[in-house]
Coordinates of C-alpha atoms and ligand atoms in Angstrom, one line a residue:
M1 CA 30.8 0.8 -13.5
I2 CA 29.9 4.1 -13.2
N3 CA 32.2 7.0 -15.2
G4 CA 32.1 10.6 -13.2
G5 CA 31.7 13.7 -14.9
R6 CA 28.6 14.1 -17.3
R7 CA 25.6 15.7 -16.9
L8 CA 22.7 14.3 -16.8
C9 CA 19.9 15.7 -19.3
G10 CA 16.7 14.8 -20.7
E11 CA 13.6 12.8 -19.0
V12 CA 12.5 10.3 -16.4
D13 CA 10.0 8.1 -16.0
I14 CA 8.8 8.1 -12.1
S15 CA 7.9 4.6 -11.3
G16 CA 4.6 3.5 -8.8
A17 CA 6.0 3.5 -5.6
K18 CA 7.4 0.7 -3.6
N19 CA 6.2 1.6 -0.1
A20 CA 3.1 1.5 -1.5
A21 CA 3.4 -1.2 -3.2
V22 CA 4.3 -3.8 -0.6
A23 CA 1.5 -2.6 1.8
I24 CA -1.0 -2.9 -0.9
L25 CA -0.4 -5.8 -2.4
P26 CA -0.9 -7.8 0.6
A27 CA -4.0 -5.9 1.6
A28 CA -5.6 -7.3 -1.5
L29 CA -5.4 -10.8 0.7
L30 CA -8.4 -8.9 2.5
T31 CA -10.7 -10.1 -0.6
K32 CA -11.9 -13.2 -2.2
G33 CA -12.1 -11.0 -5.2
R34 CA -10.0 -10.1 -8.0
C35 CA -7.2 -6.8 -7.4
R36 CA -5.6 -5.5 -11.0
I37 CA -3.0 -3.1 -9.8
E38 CA -1.7 -0.9 -11.7
N39 CA 1.7 1.4 -12.0
V40 CA 3.5 -1.3 -9.5
P41 CA 7.2 -0.5 -9.7
D42 CA 9.0 -3.8 -11.6
I43 CA 11.7 -4.3 -8.5
K44 CA 12.8 -7.2 -6.2
D45 CA 10.7 -6.0 -2.9
V46 CA 7.4 -6.5 -5.5
N47 CA 8.8 -9.9 -6.8
H48 CA 9.3 -11.4 -3.1
I49 CA 6.3 -10.3 -1.4
L50 CA 3.9 -11.6 -5.1
E51 CA 6.2 -14.6 -4.2
I52 CA 5.2 -14.9 -0.6
M53 CA 1.8 -14.6 -1.1
R54 CA 1.8 -17.3 -3.6
Q55 CA 2.7 -19.5 -1.3
L56 CA 0.7 -18.2 0.7
G57 CA -1.9 -19.6 -1.7
A58 CA -3.0 -16.8 -4.0
T59 CA -2.0 -16.5 -7.5
Y60 CA -1.6 -13.7 -9.7
E61 CA -0.9 -12.5 -13.3
K62 CA 1.3 -10.6 -14.8
I63 CA -0.4 -8.5 -17.4
D64 CA 2.1 -6.2 -18.5
R65 CA 5.7 -5.5 -16.9
N66 CA 3.7 -3.0 -14.3
T67 CA 0.0 -4.2 -14.2
I68 CA -0.2 -7.4 -11.8
E69 CA -3.7 -9.1 -11.1
I70 CA -4.1 -10.8 -7.5
D71 CA -6.9 -13.3 -6.7
G72 CA -6.0 -14.1 -3.2
S73 CA -9.5 -16.8 -3.2
G74 CA -7.0 -19.8 -2.5
V75 CA -5.5 -18.3 0.8
K76 CA -6.3 -21.1 3.2
Q77 CA -3.3 -20.1 5.3
W78 CA -2.0 -18.0 7.9
V79 CA 1.2 -18.8 8.6
A80 CA 4.2 -17.4 6.9
E81 CA 8.0 -19.0 7.8
Y82 CA 11.1 -17.6 8.1
E83 CA 12.6 -18.6 5.7
I84 CA 10.2 -16.9 3.3
V85 CA 10.2 -13.4 4.6
K86 CA 13.5 -13.6 6.6
R87 CA 15.0 -10.5 3.9
M88 CA 11.8 -8.3 3.8
R89 CA 10.8 -6.2 6.6
A90 CA 7.6 -5.1 4.6
S91 CA 6.6 -8.9 5.2
Y92 CA 4.9 -7.2 8.4
Y93 CA 1.7 -6.1 6.3
L94 CA 1.3 -9.3 6.0
V95 CA 0.3 -9.7 9.7
G96 CA -2.8 -7.4 9.5
A97 CA -3.4 -8.4 6.1
L98 CA -4.2 -12.0 7.5
L99 CA -5.7 -11.0 11.1
G100 CA -8.2 -9.2 8.8
R101 CA -8.9 -11.6 6.9
F102 CA -8.4 -15.2 9.3
K103 CA -8.5 -13.5 13.0
K104 CA -5.3 -15.1 13.4
A105 CA -2.1 -14.7 11.9
K106 CA 2.0 -16.2 12.2
V107 CA 4.6 -14.0 10.4
A108 CA 8.2 -14.1 10.9
M109 CA 9.8 -11.0 11.8
P110 CA 11.1 -9.5 9.5
G111 CA 14.2 -8.4 7.7
G112 CA 14.9 -5.2 5.3
C113 CA 17.2 -2.4 5.8
N114 CA 19.1 -2.4 9.0
F115 CA 19.5 1.0 9.9
G116 CA 19.3 1.1 13.7
E117 CA 16.9 -1.0 16.3
R118 CA 13.5 -1.0 14.6
P119 CA 10.7 -2.0 17.0
I120 CA 7.0 -3.2 16.2
D121 CA 5.7 -1.9 19.4
Q122 CA 3.2 0.1 17.9
H123 CA 1.9 -2.1 15.4
T124 CA 1.3 -4.5 18.9
K125 CA -0.1 -2.5 20.4
G126 CA -2.5 -1.2 17.8
F127 CA -3.6 -5.3 16.9
E128 CA -4.2 -6.2 20.5
A129 CA -6.7 -2.3 21.1
L130 CA -8.3 -4.4 17.9
G131 CA -8.6 -7.4 20.5
A132 CA -6.0 -9.7 19.0
K133 CA -3.8 -11.5 21.3
V134 CA -0.3 -11.2 20.4
S135 CA 2.7 -13.2 21.2
L136 CA 6.0 -13.3 19.7
Q137 CA 7.6 -16.8 20.0
Q138 CA 11.1 -18.4 18.4
G139 CA 10.8 -15.4 15.9
M140 CA 7.3 -15.7 15.1
F141 CA 4.7 -12.6 15.3
D142 CA 1.6 -14.8 15.9
L143 CA -1.7 -13.4 17.0
E144 CA -5.1 -14.2 17.0
A145 CA -8.8 -13.3 17.8
E146 CA -12.0 -14.5 18.8
K147 CA -13.4 -11.2 16.6
L148 CA -11.7 -7.6 16.1
C149 CA -13.4 -4.9 17.6
G150 CA -13.2 -0.9 16.3
N151 CA -11.1 0.8 19.9
A152 CA -9.0 3.9 19.8
I153 CA -5.4 4.0 19.0
Y154 CA -3.1 6.5 19.9
M155 CA 0.2 6.4 18.6
D156 CA 2.8 7.2 20.9
V157 CA 5.6 7.7 17.3
V158 CA 4.4 8.6 14.3
S159 CA 5.0 5.3 11.9
V160 CA 3.9 4.6 8.9
G161 CA 4.1 0.5 9.0
A162 CA 2.5 0.7 12.3
T163 CA -0.4 3.5 10.6
I164 CA -0.9 1.1 7.7
N165 CA -1.4 -2.4 9.7
I166 CA -3.4 -1.3 12.4
M167 CA -5.5 0.3 9.1
I168 CA -5.5 -3.4 6.5
A169 CA -6.3 -4.8 10.1
A170 CA -9.3 -2.4 10.7
V171 CA -11.1 -2.2 8.2
L172 CA -13.2 -6.1 8.2
A173 CA -13.3 -5.3 12.7
E174 CA -16.6 -4.6 13.7
G175 CA -17.2 -0.8 14.4
L176 CA -15.3 2.5 14.1
T177 CA -11.0 2.3 14.8
V178 CA -9.9 5.5 15.0
I179 CA -6.1 6.1 15.0
E180 CA -4.6 9.1 16.7
N181 CA -1.0 10.6 16.2
A182 CA -1.0 8.3 12.5
A183 CA 1.5 9.1 10.2
K184 CA 0.7 11.4 6.8
E185 CA 3.2 10.1 4.3
P186 CA 1.4 9.7 0.7
H187 CA 1.4 5.7 0.5
V188 CA -0.3 6.1 3.9
V189 CA -2.7 7.8 2.0
D190 CA -2.5 5.8 -1.1
V191 CA -2.9 2.8 0.9
A192 CA -6.7 3.9 2.8
N193 CA -7.5 4.9 -1.2
F194 CA -6.9 1.4 -2.5
L195 CA -8.6 -0.4 1.2
N196 CA -11.9 2.3 -0.4
S197 CA -11.8 1.2 -3.9
M198 CA -12.4 -2.6 -2.7
G199 CA -15.0 -1.2 -0.3
A200 CA -13.7 0.0 3.1
N201 CA -14.9 3.5 4.9
I202 CA -11.6 4.4 6.1
K203 CA -11.4 8.6 6.4
G204 CA -8.8 11.0 7.2
A205 CA -5.4 8.9 5.4
G206 CA -3.6 12.2 4.8
T207 CA -4.1 13.3 8.4
D208 CA -3.4 12.9 11.9
V209 CA -6.4 11.2 12.7
I210 CA -7.7 8.4 10.6
R211 CA -11.5 7.4 11.0
I212 CA -12.0 3.4 10.0
M213 CA -15.7 2.4 10.0
G214 CA -15.4 -1.7 9.6
V215 CA -17.2 -3.2 6.8
E216 CA -18.2 -7.3 6.4
E217 CA -16.6 -7.3 3.5
L218 CA -14.0 -6.4 0.6
G219 CA -14.8 -6.8 -3.4
S220 CA -13.0 -6.4 -6.3
C221 CA -11.1 -3.4 -7.6
T222 CA -9.0 -1.9 -10.0
Y223 CA -6.0 0.9 -8.5
A224 CA -3.3 2.7 -9.6
L225 CA -0.3 2.9 -7.4
I226 CA 0.7 6.3 -7.0
P227 CA 4.6 7.6 -8.2
D228 CA 7.5 6.9 -5.9
Q229 CA 8.0 10.2 -3.5
I230 CA 12.0 8.7 -2.6
E231 CA 12.8 7.7 -6.8
A232 CA 11.3 11.5 -8.0
G233 CA 13.4 12.8 -5.2
T234 CA 16.6 10.8 -5.9
F235 CA 16.4 11.1 -9.3
M236 CA 16.0 15.4 -8.7
M237 CA 19.2 15.4 -6.3
A238 CA 20.9 13.6 -9.1
A239 CA 20.3 16.2 -11.6
A240 CA 21.5 18.8 -9.1
A241 CA 24.3 17.1 -8.2
S242 CA 25.3 16.7 -11.8
G243 CA 24.9 20.1 -12.9
G244 CA 22.9 19.0 -15.2
D245 CA 18.8 19.5 -17.0
V246 CA 16.0 17.0 -16.1
L247 CA 12.0 16.8 -16.6
V248 CA 11.4 14.5 -13.7
K249 CA 8.0 12.8 -14.8
N250 CA 5.1 10.8 -13.4
V251 CA 5.0 12.8 -10.0
I252 CA 2.6 14.7 -7.7
P253 CA 4.8 17.9 -7.1
K254 CA 2.8 18.5 -3.7
H255 CA 4.9 15.3 -2.8
L256 CA 7.8 16.4 -3.4
D257 CA 7.5 20.1 -1.5
A258 CA 9.9 19.2 1.0
I259 CA 12.7 18.3 -1.4
S260 CA 12.2 21.3 -4.3
A261 CA 11.8 23.8 -1.1
K262 CA 15.4 22.4 0.0
L263 CA 17.1 21.8 -3.5
V264 CA 16.2 26.1 -4.3
E265 CA 18.1 26.1 -0.9
M266 CA 21.1 25.0 -2.5
G267 CA 20.6 27.2 -5.6
V268 CA 19.1 25.2 -8.2
E269 CA 16.3 26.1 -10.7
I270 CA 12.8 24.1 -9.8
E271 CA 9.8 24.4 -12.6
E272 CA 7.4 23.0 -11.0
Y273 CA 4.1 21.3 -13.5
D274 CA 1.0 19.4 -13.1
D275 CA 2.3 16.2 -13.4
A276 CA 6.5 16.9 -13.5
I277 CA 9.2 18.7 -12.2
R278 CA 12.4 20.2 -13.9
V279 CA 15.0 20.1 -11.8
K280 CA 18.4 22.3 -13.0
R281 CA 21.1 23.6 -12.0
S282 CA 23.7 25.5 -13.5
G283 CA 25.8 27.9 -10.6
V284 CA 27.6 26.5 -7.3
L285 CA 25.7 24.5 -5.2
H286 CA 25.1 26.7 -1.7
K287 CA 25.3 24.1 2.3
A288 CA 22.4 24.0 3.6
N289 CA 21.0 22.4 6.8
V290 CA 17.9 20.0 7.1
K291 CA 16.3 17.6 9.3
T292 CA 14.7 14.7 8.1
L293 CA 11.1 14.1 10.1
P294 CA 7.5 12.3 9.4
Y295 CA 5.7 13.4 6.0
P296 CA 5.4 16.4 5.2
G297 CA 9.1 17.0 6.7
F298 CA 12.2 15.8 4.7
P299 CA 11.9 12.2 3.8
T300 CA 14.8 10.0 5.7
D301 CA 14.8 7.8 3.1
L302 CA 16.3 10.8 1.2
Q303 CA 19.2 11.4 4.0
P304 CA 21.6 9.8 2.5
I305 CA 21.6 11.1 -1.2
V306 CA 21.0 15.3 -0.2
V307 CA 24.2 14.4 2.4
T308 CA 25.9 13.2 -0.5
L309 CA 24.4 16.1 -2.9
L310 CA 26.3 18.3 -0.2
T311 CA 29.8 16.8 0.0
T312 CA 30.7 19.2 -3.0
A313 CA 28.5 22.5 -1.9
E314 CA 30.1 25.7 -1.2
G315 CA 30.5 26.1 2.9
T316 CA 29.5 23.7 5.8
S317 CA 26.0 21.7 6.0
M318 CA 24.4 19.8 9.1
V319 CA 22.3 17.2 8.5
N320 CA 20.1 15.8 11.8
E321 CA 18.6 12.4 11.1
G322 CA 15.1 12.3 13.1
V323 CA 13.4 9.0 12.5
W324 CA 16.2 6.4 12.4
E325 CA 18.5 6.2 15.3
N326 CA 21.5 4.8 12.9
R327 CA 21.4 6.0 9.7
F328 CA 25.0 7.1 9.0
Q329 CA 26.7 3.6 8.6
Y330 CA 27.4 4.7 4.4
V331 CA 29.6 8.3 5.6
D332 CA 32.2 5.5 5.5
E333 CA 32.0 4.3 2.4
L334 CA 31.6 8.2 1.3
R335 CA 34.6 9.0 2.3
R336 CA 36.5 6.7 0.3
L337 CA 35.4 9.4 -2.8
G338 CA 36.9 12.1 -0.8
A339 CA 34.2 13.4 1.0
N340 CA 34.8 15.7 4.6
I341 CA 32.1 14.2 6.8
S342 CA 32.0 13.9 10.9
V343 CA 29.3 12.5 12.3
S344 CA 27.7 12.5 15.3
G345 CA 25.0 11.4 16.8
R346 CA 22.5 11.8 14.7
T347 CA 24.2 14.3 12.9
A348 CA 26.4 14.6 10.3
V349 CA 28.5 18.6 9.6
I350 CA 29.5 18.3 5.8
E351 CA 32.2 20.2 4.7
G352 CA 31.6 21.0 0.9
V353 CA 34.9 20.1 -0.6
S354 CA 35.9 20.9 -4.8
K355 CA 35.1 17.8 -5.6
L356 CA 34.7 13.8 -5.2
M357 CA 37.1 10.6 -6.9
G358 CA 35.9 8.1 -8.0
A359 CA 36.6 4.6 -6.0
Y360 CA 36.0 1.2 -4.9
V361 CA 32.5 1.6 -2.9
K362 CA 29.3 -0.5 -1.0
A363 CA 25.8 -0.4 -0.9
T364 CA 25.3 -0.8 2.6
D365 CA 21.3 -0.5 2.2
L366 CA 18.7 0.4 -0.5
R367 CA 18.9 4.5 -0.6
A368 CA 22.0 4.5 0.8
G369 CA 22.8 2.2 -2.5
A370 CA 21.1 5.1 -4.5
A371 CA 23.4 7.9 -3.0
M372 CA 26.6 6.1 -4.2
I373 CA 25.6 6.1 -7.7
I374 CA 25.0 9.5 -7.2
A375 CA 28.8 10.2 -5.6
A376 CA 29.7 8.6 -8.6
L377 CA 28.4 10.5 -10.7
M378 CA 29.4 13.5 -9.1
A379 CA 33.2 12.2 -9.3
E380 CA 35.7 12.5 -11.4
G381 CA 37.0 9.0 -12.4
T382 CA 35.5 5.4 -12.3
T383 CA 33.5 4.5 -9.2
R384 CA 33.1 0.4 -8.8
I385 CA 29.6 0.3 -6.5
T386 CA 29.5 -3.7 -4.9
N387 CA 26.5 -5.4 -3.3
I388 CA 23.9 -3.6 -5.3
Q389 CA 21.3 -6.3 -4.3
Y390 CA 19.9 -3.6 -1.9
I391 CA 19.7 -1.3 -5.1
D392 CA 17.5 -3.6 -7.3
R393 CA 15.4 -4.1 -4.2
G394 CA 13.6 -0.8 -4.2
Y395 CA 15.0 1.1 -7.9
E396 CA 12.6 -0.4 -10.8
H397 CA 16.2 -0.6 -14.2
V398 CA 18.2 2.1 -12.2
E399 CA 20.9 1.8 -15.1
E400 CA 18.8 1.7 -18.3
K401 CA 17.5 4.7 -16.3
F402 CA 20.9 6.7 -15.6
G403 CA 21.6 6.0 -18.5
K404 CA 19.6 7.3 -21.1
L405 CA 20.1 10.4 -18.8
G406 CA 23.5 10.3 -20.3
A407 CA 25.1 8.9 -17.5
D408 CA 28.4 6.5 -18.2
I409 CA 26.7 3.6 -16.2
K410 CA 27.2 -0.2 -17.1
R411 CA 25.9 -3.5 -14.5
E412 CA 28.9 -5.9 -14.3
K413 CA 28.8 -9.5 -12.6
M414 CA 31.1 -9.6 -10.5
E415 CA 32.5 -12.9 -9.5
D416 CA 33.6 -11.2 -5.5
E417 CA 30.4 -9.5 -4.8
E418 CA 29.6 -9.7 -1.2
C419 CA 25.3 -10.9 -0.4
Ligands
LIG501 C1 8.8 3.1 6.2 C2 9.6 3.0 5.1 C3 11.0 3.4 5.4 C4 11.0 5.2 6.0 C5 10.2 5.1 7.2 C6 10.1 6.5 7.8 C7 8.1 1.3 3.7 C8 8.4 0.3 3.4 N1 9.4 1.4 4.6 O1 9.1 2.2 7.4 O2 11.1 3.1 4.2 O3 12.2 4.8 6.3 O4 8.6 4.3 7.2 O5 10.3 6.7 6.8 O6 7.5 2.1 3.9 N2 8.5 2.9 16.1 C9 8.7 2.4 17.2 N3 7.5 1.3 17.4 C10 7.2 0.5 15.8 C11 7.4 1.6 14.4 C12 8.3 2.1 15.2 O7 9.2 3.0 17.8 O8 6.0 0.1 16.2 C13 9.6 3.9 15.3 C14 10.5 3.5 14.5 O9 12.1 3.2 15.0 C15 11.4 4.7 14.0 C16 9.9 5.8 13.7 O10 8.8 5.1 14.6 O11 12.4 5.2 14.4 C17 9.3 5.4 12.4 O12 9.4 4.4 12.2 P1 8.5 3.4 11.0 O13 7.4 4.8 10.3 O14 7.9 2.4 11.1 O15 8.9 2.9 9.4 P2 8.5 1.8 8.1 O16 7.1 1.7 8.7 O17 9.5 0.6 9.5

């Protein structure tokens, strides 16, 4: 429940990156050593992946709220059934990790957020190039290789998941793997840095071409995750949406360039520090056009949030979704709050309105859920958001963080909550 209209002011600490965590935790299974991972966000997706790893035979210890030590020495099996992976799309990283370690893997097809078709052909292409026989039977991704051998792999589309998955599988392959047209997202670099700290030999992560020279084995390490680019962007836009003044701390400002640039275009003041960004808005919001693209472009995961922000900007804005084919399902919910948005294919046209009004809405997926929080903060009156289990997948203690900035937000248990 959110009572809107409050300015957000103060400081917020950004957690570790969810999308790095859900890859790095399973990648820790590549070694029989112990991996101590710091700055891990305390979110449902992390708990879920840890539970899957435990069921595979790994043990872990929570040293504190954000530090986890993983011991994968007890993992003896490479099969992850549908029942344990169904709610988590990123469980596909288990495929790369188990294939790398055991040269075989059998993992049920992923669930996760649904915004259109989510093919895995580029993952398959990469694993096959490394020498695995791949089949898809009764919803299980089934792979086996006598041995994995390095190869040149050209990605037909820029895929974060496929780039990371192939990198994870290739670190223990024989010889050199070259991934061309690789994704350059900050968490791709983070996974490469983590693997290198275990003893892998990966060069070029963060550019279009990644070179992985296989090594015989990997060992223990201590590694701290990068801050979450999307959580940081969410709070930056929330500050702008509420006409507030917020210092967003524990960030890498470079990862936020596309977001800062768009906010400046909208009339928002941005001040950059070494590891923080101050976001302040006192005037009206200007219209803007946005196209989502792979990094370093504007991130698709912030698309629902920037559309929300633009609902009360002066004039007509256009937002084009350049990554997913169907990521505007949440627009109906914004309309319930009074937004004037029309969608045609992958483009949303937003006519700025003077204000939003509180209503009952639901989170249709993780980032759309965050967009609902921001819309509710902007709206006059009370907004009730249901299906917040989606938000808990990826945002750490969300109501605490917004509450500390002055939002009037509380979590209520609803009898009639949809699942
Ligand atoms: C990751 C993020 C997700 C984000 C997305 C794009 C995680 C856990 N999730 O998802 O939040 O929205 O990156 O930044 O990190 N594609 C293919 N074939 C494939 C794989 C992908 O055609 O084998 C296409 C997809 O349909 C999509 C595009 O490539 O159009 C990008 O997908 P990808 O980068 O793989 O997204 P994910 O890794 O699933």
